[in-house]
Amino acid sequence: MTTLTVKDLLPEDGTRGTLAGRVWLPQVNGPAVVAVRGDGGVFDVTARFPTISALCEEDNPAQALAAAKGERIGDLEAIVANTAPDGRDPKKPWLLAPVDLQTLKAAGVTFAISMLERVIEERAKGNPASAEAIRKEVTRLIGDDLSKLKPGSDQAMHLKQVLIDQNAWSQYLEVGIGPDAEVFTKAPTLSSVGTGMDAGLHPKSTWNNPEPELVLFVSSRGKIVGGALGNDVNLRDFEGRSALLLSKAKDNNASCAIGPLLRLFDDTFSLDDARKLDISLNVRGTDGFVLDGHSSISKISRDPTDLVAQTIGKIHQYPDGFVLFLGTMFAPVKDRDAPGQGFTHKRDDIVTISAPQLGKLVNRMRTSDECEPWTFGIGALMKNLAQRKLI
């Protein structure tokens, strides 16, 4: 991983928005909740908000963060430069993922093009060599533009019956155009990695890809308070063999990347802005391979508020709030090695996910057993905060 700079991190408008994050402080052997302000100064506001979760529970989180003075602990430039695991000085602060006690949730099959790719994975049984022929057949039956099809509508249910009659129905189509969204738990609380860190792939996976997504931050009351970027790393071979392998396909050490910072909703960035967000993806390999892609939230099949409403309520409750990956329209079909084999990661790929309003999330790909072990869980956080007399 090359050394990152503030230019590799901040939104296009710099620190104009309300930006929160988390930083590891070696002197207390624990994390700090921070505000990034003005000239790139990083202010420790943990005395006011022991966790990002607590910040998100405020009636107006952006206003509350702006009012918290905090102690300046350094410049973002230096903290970002010390974040990558290679060459990190363990005696100096480094950046963490901007999420802590929230449950890590993800919505799947929320874009037409990614829905078709899931159907293809299912039919290919995790074998990339079969994907191209299946892609042509599925497109012939279903078409390639389902963006105007409202999930759960009469039109969608008519299409479902047509596909059942042709023996072309799929569990992925069920959650893609049916009334119920797919929402699953992506990873354990506190397990996310941030920008500049290594992201993990299961060592047995031979067909996988990044998933560039918008991540919404939601309070325990179901209020959407801000957003960040995410990489919902996916193993196409595992999930393609069986949907029951979803946990192995999604939940591996370092396979949940969120960052670079949490941008809270204020007069510079709103939910409507998030709805129009264009997310870019760039993958660069040591073999010279380059892959570019994008995901436009405006083409999502279910509105973000609908996905949030299907995640939380009287049936599903999250006392510490949750974050929600909204899904991706990115379909990795560009061949990397051989014709018809499509894309898969190689060791040391650098993945950059970016959006003008949210900055850049940069990760190097390694197998999960090569990434930094996750050892600081909920118990460790509570003990650390108690020792610091913050709770």
mmCIF file of N, CA, C and O in Angstrom, residues 32 64 92-93 100 115 134 150 152 163 209 256 294 306 311 336 352:
data_model
loop_
_atom_site.group_PDB
_atom_site.id
_atom_site.type_symbol
_atom_site.label_atom_id
_atom_site.label_comp_id
_atom_site.label_asym_id
_atom_site.label_seq_id
_atom_site.Cartn_x
_atom_site.Cartn_y
_atom_site.Cartn_z
ATOM 1 N N ALA A 32 -10.615 6.962 19.399
ATOM 2 C CA ALA A 32 -11.236 8.247 19.700
ATOM 3 C C ALA A 32 -12.236 8.573 18.604
ATOM 4 O O ALA A 32 -12.001 8.292 17.426
ATOM 5 N N ALA A 64 -24.736 18.842 16.736
ATOM 6 C CA ALA A 64 -24.094 18.436 17.989
ATOM 7 C C ALA A 64 -22.581 18.316 17.820
ATOM 8 O O ALA A 64 -21.815 18.725 18.706
ATOM 9 N N LYS A 92 2.135 6.428 16.961
ATOM 10 C CA LYS A 92 1.412 7.598 16.470
ATOM 11 C C LYS A 92 -0.012 7.206 16.061
ATOM 12 O O LYS A 92 -0.267 6.050 15.737
ATOM 13 N N PRO A 93 -0.956 8.146 16.043
ATOM 14 C CA PRO A 93 -2.345 7.828 15.704
ATOM 15 C C PRO A 93 -2.513 7.380 14.248
ATOM 16 O O PRO A 93 -1.737 7.777 13.376
ATOM 17 N N ASP A 100 -18.732 2.067 14.849
ATOM 18 C CA ASP A 100 -18.336 1.224 15.982
ATOM 19 C C ASP A 100 -19.450 0.301 16.449
ATOM 20 O O ASP A 100 -19.512 -0.847 16.006
ATOM 21 N N MET A 115 -28.640 -7.679 -10.189
ATOM 22 C CA MET A 115 -29.583 -8.777 -10.030
ATOM 23 C C MET A 115 -29.349 -9.835 -11.110
ATOM 24 O O MET A 115 -29.321 -11.035 -10.836
ATOM 25 N N ILE A 134 -24.382 -18.201 -20.133
ATOM 26 C CA ILE A 134 -25.584 -18.044 -19.304
ATOM 27 C C ILE A 134 -26.057 -16.601 -19.336
ATOM 28 O O ILE A 134 -27.260 -16.329 -19.371
ATOM 29 N N LYS A 150 -40.899 -1.511 -10.822
ATOM 30 C CA LYS A 150 -41.007 -1.300 -9.374
ATOM 31 C C LYS A 150 -41.177 -2.643 -8.674
ATOM 32 O O LYS A 150 -42.111 -3.395 -8.969
ATOM 33 N N GLY A 152 -42.367 -5.541 -6.468
ATOM 34 C CA GLY A 152 -43.634 -5.808 -5.823
ATOM 35 C C GLY A 152 -44.855 -5.312 -6.577
ATOM 36 O O GLY A 152 -45.985 -5.569 -6.159
ATOM 37 N N LEU A 163 -41.672 -15.795 -16.075
ATOM 38 C CA LEU A 163 -40.386 -16.467 -15.887
ATOM 39 C C LEU A 163 -40.554 -17.827 -15.229
ATOM 40 O O LEU A 163 -39.825 -18.777 -15.547
ATOM 41 N N ASN A 209 -14.955 -10.178 -6.357
ATOM 42 C CA ASN A 209 -14.927 -8.803 -6.864
ATOM 43 C C ASN A 209 -15.251 -7.793 -5.766
ATOM 44 O O ASN A 209 -15.850 -8.135 -4.748
ATOM 45 N N CYS A 256 -15.200 -6.239 5.241
ATOM 46 C CA CYS A 256 -16.154 -5.127 5.299
ATOM 47 C C CYS A 256 -15.351 -3.835 5.436
ATOM 48 O O CYS A 256 -14.780 -3.564 6.495
ATOM 49 N N HIS A 294 -18.702 1.973 -12.127
ATOM 50 C CA HIS A 294 -19.447 2.987 -11.389
ATOM 51 C C HIS A 294 -20.773 2.418 -10.922
ATOM 52 O O HIS A 294 -21.246 1.388 -11.410
ATOM 53 N N ASP A 306 -37.054 3.168 1.808
ATOM 54 C CA ASP A 306 -37.765 1.892 1.806
ATOM 55 C C ASP A 306 -36.867 0.790 2.357
ATOM 56 O O ASP A 306 -37.307 -0.046 3.162
ATOM 57 N N THR A 311 -35.551 -2.644 7.153
ATOM 58 C CA THR A 311 -34.481 -3.125 8.027
ATOM 59 C C THR A 311 -34.816 -2.958 9.500
ATOM 60 O O THR A 311 -34.475 -3.803 10.329
ATOM 61 N N ARG A 336 -10.025 -10.623 -17.240
ATOM 62 C CA ARG A 336 -8.698 -10.245 -16.728
ATOM 63 C C ARG A 336 -7.601 -11.139 -17.289
ATOM 64 O O ARG A 336 -6.563 -10.655 -17.728
ATOM 65 N N THR A 352 -9.958 1.515 -5.260
ATOM 66 C CA THR A 352 -10.347 2.872 -4.859
ATOM 67 C C THR A 352 -11.811 3.092 -5.192
ATOM 68 O O THR A 352 -12.210 2.993 -6.354
#
